PDB file of C-alpha atoms and ligand atoms in Angstrom:
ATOM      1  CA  UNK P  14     -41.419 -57.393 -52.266  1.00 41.00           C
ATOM      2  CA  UNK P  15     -42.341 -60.011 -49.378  1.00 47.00           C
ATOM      3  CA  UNK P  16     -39.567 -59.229 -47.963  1.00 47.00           C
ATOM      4  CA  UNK P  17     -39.729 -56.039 -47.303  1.00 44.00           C
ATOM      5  CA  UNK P  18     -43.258 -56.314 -46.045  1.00 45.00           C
ATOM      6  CA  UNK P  19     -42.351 -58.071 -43.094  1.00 44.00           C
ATOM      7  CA  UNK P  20     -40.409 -55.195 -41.033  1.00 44.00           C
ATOM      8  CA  UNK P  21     -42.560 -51.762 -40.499  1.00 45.00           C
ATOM      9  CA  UNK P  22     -42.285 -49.284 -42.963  1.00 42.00           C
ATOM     10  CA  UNK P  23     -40.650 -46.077 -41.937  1.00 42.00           C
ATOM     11  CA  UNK P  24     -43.606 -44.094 -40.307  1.00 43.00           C
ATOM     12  CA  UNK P  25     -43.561 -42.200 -43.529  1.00 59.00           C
ATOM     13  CA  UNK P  26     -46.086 -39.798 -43.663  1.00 64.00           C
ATOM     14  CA  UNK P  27     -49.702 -38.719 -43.152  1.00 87.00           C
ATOM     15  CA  UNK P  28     -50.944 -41.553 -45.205  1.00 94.00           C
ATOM     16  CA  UNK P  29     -54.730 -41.968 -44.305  1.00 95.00           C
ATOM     17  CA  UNK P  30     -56.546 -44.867 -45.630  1.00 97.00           C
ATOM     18  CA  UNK P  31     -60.443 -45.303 -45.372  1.00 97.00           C
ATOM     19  CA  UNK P  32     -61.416 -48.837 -46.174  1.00 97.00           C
ATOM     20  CA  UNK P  33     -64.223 -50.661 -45.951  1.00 97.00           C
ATOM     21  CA  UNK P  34     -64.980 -54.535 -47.206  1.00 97.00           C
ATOM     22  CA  UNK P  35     -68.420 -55.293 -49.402  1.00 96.00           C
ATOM     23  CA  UNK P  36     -70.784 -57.297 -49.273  1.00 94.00           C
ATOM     24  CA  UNK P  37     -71.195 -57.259 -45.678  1.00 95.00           C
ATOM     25  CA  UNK P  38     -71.038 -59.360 -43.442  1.00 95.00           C
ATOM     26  CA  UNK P  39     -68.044 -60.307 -44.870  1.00 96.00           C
ATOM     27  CA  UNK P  40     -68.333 -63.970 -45.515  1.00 96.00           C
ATOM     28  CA  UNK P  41     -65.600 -66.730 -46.757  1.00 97.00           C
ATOM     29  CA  UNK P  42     -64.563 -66.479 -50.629  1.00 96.00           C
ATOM     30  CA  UNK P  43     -63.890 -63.274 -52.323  1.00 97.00           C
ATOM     31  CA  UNK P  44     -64.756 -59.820 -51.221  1.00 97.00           C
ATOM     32  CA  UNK P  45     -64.365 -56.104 -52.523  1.00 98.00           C
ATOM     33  CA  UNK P  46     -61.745 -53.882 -50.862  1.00 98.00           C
ATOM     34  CA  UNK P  47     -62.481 -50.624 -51.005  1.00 98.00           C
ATOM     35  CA  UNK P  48     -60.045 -47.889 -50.204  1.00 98.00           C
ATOM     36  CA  UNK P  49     -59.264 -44.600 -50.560  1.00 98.00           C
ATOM     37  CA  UNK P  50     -56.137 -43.118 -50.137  1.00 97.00           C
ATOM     38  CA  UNK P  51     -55.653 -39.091 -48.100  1.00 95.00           C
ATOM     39  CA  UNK P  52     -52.505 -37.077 -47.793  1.00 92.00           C
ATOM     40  CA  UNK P  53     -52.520 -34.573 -44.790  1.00 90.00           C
ATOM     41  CA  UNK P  54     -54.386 -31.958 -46.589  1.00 91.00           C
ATOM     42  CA  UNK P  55     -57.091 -34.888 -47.080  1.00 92.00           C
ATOM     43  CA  UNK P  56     -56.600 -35.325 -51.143  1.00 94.00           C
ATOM     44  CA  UNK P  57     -57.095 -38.065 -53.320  1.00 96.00           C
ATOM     45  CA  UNK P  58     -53.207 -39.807 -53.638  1.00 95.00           C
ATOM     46  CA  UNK P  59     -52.876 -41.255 -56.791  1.00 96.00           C
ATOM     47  CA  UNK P  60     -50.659 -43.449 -58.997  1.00 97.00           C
ATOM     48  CA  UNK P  61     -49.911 -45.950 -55.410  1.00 97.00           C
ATOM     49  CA  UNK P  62     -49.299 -49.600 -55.882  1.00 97.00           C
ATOM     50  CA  UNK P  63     -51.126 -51.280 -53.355  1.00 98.00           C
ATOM     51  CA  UNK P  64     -50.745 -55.033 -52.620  1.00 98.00           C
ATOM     52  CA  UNK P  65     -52.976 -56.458 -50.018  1.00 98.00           C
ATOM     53  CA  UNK P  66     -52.027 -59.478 -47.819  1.00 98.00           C
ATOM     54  CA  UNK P  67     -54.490 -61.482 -45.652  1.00 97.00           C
ATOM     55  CA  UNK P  68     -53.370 -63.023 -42.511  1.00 96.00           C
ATOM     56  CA  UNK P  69     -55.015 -65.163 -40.149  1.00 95.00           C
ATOM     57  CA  UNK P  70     -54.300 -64.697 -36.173  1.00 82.00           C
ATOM     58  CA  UNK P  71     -53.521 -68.204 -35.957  1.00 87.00           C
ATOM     59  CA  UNK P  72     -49.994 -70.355 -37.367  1.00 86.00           C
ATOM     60  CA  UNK P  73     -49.941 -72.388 -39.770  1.00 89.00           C
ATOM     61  CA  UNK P  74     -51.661 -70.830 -42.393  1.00 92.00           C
ATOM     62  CA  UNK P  75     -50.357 -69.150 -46.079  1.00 92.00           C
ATOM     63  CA  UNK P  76     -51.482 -65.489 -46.401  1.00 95.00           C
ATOM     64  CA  UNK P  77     -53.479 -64.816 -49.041  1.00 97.00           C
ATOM     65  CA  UNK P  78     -52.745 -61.581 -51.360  1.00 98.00           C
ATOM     66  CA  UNK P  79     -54.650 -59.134 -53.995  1.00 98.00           C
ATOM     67  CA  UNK P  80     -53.076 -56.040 -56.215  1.00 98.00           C
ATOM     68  CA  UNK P  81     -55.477 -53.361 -55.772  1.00 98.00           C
ATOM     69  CA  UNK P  82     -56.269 -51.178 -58.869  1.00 98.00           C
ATOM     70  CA  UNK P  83     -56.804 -47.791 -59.153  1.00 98.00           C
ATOM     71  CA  UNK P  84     -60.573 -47.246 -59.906  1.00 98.00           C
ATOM     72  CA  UNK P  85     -60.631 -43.241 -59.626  1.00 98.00           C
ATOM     73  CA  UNK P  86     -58.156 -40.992 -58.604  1.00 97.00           C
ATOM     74  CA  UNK P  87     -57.149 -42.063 -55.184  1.00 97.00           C
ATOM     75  CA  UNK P  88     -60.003 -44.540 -54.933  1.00 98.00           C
ATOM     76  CA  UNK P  89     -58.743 -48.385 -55.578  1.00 98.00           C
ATOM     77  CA  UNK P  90     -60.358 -51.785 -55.180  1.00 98.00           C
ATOM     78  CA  UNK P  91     -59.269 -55.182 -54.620  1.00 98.00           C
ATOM     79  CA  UNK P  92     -60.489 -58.851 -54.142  1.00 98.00           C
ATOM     80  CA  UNK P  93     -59.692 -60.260 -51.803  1.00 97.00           C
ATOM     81  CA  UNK P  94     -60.094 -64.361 -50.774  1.00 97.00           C
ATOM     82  CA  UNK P  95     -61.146 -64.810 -47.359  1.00 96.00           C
ATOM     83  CA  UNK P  96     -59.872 -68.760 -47.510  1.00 95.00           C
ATOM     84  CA  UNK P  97     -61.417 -69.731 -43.807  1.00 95.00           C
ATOM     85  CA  UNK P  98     -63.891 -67.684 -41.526  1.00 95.00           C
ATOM     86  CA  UNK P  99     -62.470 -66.471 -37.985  1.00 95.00           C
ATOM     87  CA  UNK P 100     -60.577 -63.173 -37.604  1.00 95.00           C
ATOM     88  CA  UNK P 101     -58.048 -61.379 -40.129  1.00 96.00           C
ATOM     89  CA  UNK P 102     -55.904 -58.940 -40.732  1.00 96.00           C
ATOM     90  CA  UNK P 103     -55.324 -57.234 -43.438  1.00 97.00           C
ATOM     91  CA  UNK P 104     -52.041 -55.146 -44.313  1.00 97.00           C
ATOM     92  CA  UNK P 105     -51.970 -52.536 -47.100  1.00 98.00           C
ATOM     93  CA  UNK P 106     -48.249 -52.654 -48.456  1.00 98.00           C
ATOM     94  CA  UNK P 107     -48.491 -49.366 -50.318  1.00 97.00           C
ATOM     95  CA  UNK P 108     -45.944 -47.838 -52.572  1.00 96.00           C
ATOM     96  CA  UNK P 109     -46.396 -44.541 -53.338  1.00 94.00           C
ATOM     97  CA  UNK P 110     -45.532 -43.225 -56.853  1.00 91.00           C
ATOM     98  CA  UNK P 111     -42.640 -40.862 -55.848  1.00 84.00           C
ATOM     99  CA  UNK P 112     -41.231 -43.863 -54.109  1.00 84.00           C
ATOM    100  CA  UNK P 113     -41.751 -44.112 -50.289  1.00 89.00           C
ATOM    101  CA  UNK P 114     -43.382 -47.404 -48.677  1.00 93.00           C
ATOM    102  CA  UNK P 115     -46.113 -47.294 -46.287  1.00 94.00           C
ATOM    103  CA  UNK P 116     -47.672 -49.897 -44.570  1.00 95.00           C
ATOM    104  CA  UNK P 117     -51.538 -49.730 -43.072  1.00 95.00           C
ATOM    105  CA  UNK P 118     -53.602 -52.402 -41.715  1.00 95.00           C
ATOM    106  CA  UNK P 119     -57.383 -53.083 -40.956  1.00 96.00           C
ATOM    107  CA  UNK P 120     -58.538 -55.724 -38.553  1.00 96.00           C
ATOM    108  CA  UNK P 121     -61.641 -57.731 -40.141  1.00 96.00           C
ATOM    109  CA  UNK P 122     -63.244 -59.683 -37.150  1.00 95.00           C
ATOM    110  CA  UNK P 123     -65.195 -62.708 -37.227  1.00 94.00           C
ATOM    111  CA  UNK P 124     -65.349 -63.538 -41.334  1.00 96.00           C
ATOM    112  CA  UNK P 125     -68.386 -65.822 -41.100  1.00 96.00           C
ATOM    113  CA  UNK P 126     -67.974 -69.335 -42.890  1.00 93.00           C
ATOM    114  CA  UNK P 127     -70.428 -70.164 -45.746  1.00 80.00           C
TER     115      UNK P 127
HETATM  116 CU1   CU O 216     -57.173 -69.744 -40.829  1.00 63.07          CU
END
């Protein structure tokens, strides 16, 4: 699966994710994930596998990953383990349930150290 997470995925789709991290400001150890996942006509997709992976902008340094789990339909949630403050990215490898891979990402800037 880490393979295939390295090259984009097709630009599949009208996948819209709306994500946002909890408790804020996001700080070093684990936070929520919170996401919810749109087709084009803006409902709830369902029944995705979602892994998250956590990458630093700097070498040198292992990602850190998180399955999300479905919560409600189209709603899912994951915790995630910000190892080191600074700035992050974070890449939604998402497999929908009839099959296609999409890939989103969120930028989380300045993770404060604790
Ligand atoms: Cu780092």
């Amino acid at each position: 699966m880490v393979d295939g997470c390295r090259k984009p995925a097709a630009p599949s789709s009208d996948l819209k994710i709306e994500a946002s991290i909890t408790p804020q400001p996001v700080r070093t150890g684990t936070e929520t994930i919170s996401f919810r996942l749109l087709n084009a006509a803006n409902s709830p997709v369902t029944g995705a596998h979602v892994q998250l992976e956590g990458d630093m902008n700097h070498p040198g340094m292992a990602p850190v990953f998180a399955d999300a789990v479905e919560v409600m339909p189209g709603d899912y949630k994951a915790a995630m383990n910000f190892t080191m403050g600074g700035d992050w990215t974070i890449l939604f490898h998402i497999a929908l349930r009839d099959g296609p891979k999409v890939e989103r990402q969120m930028d989380v800037r300045g993770v404060e150290s604790n």
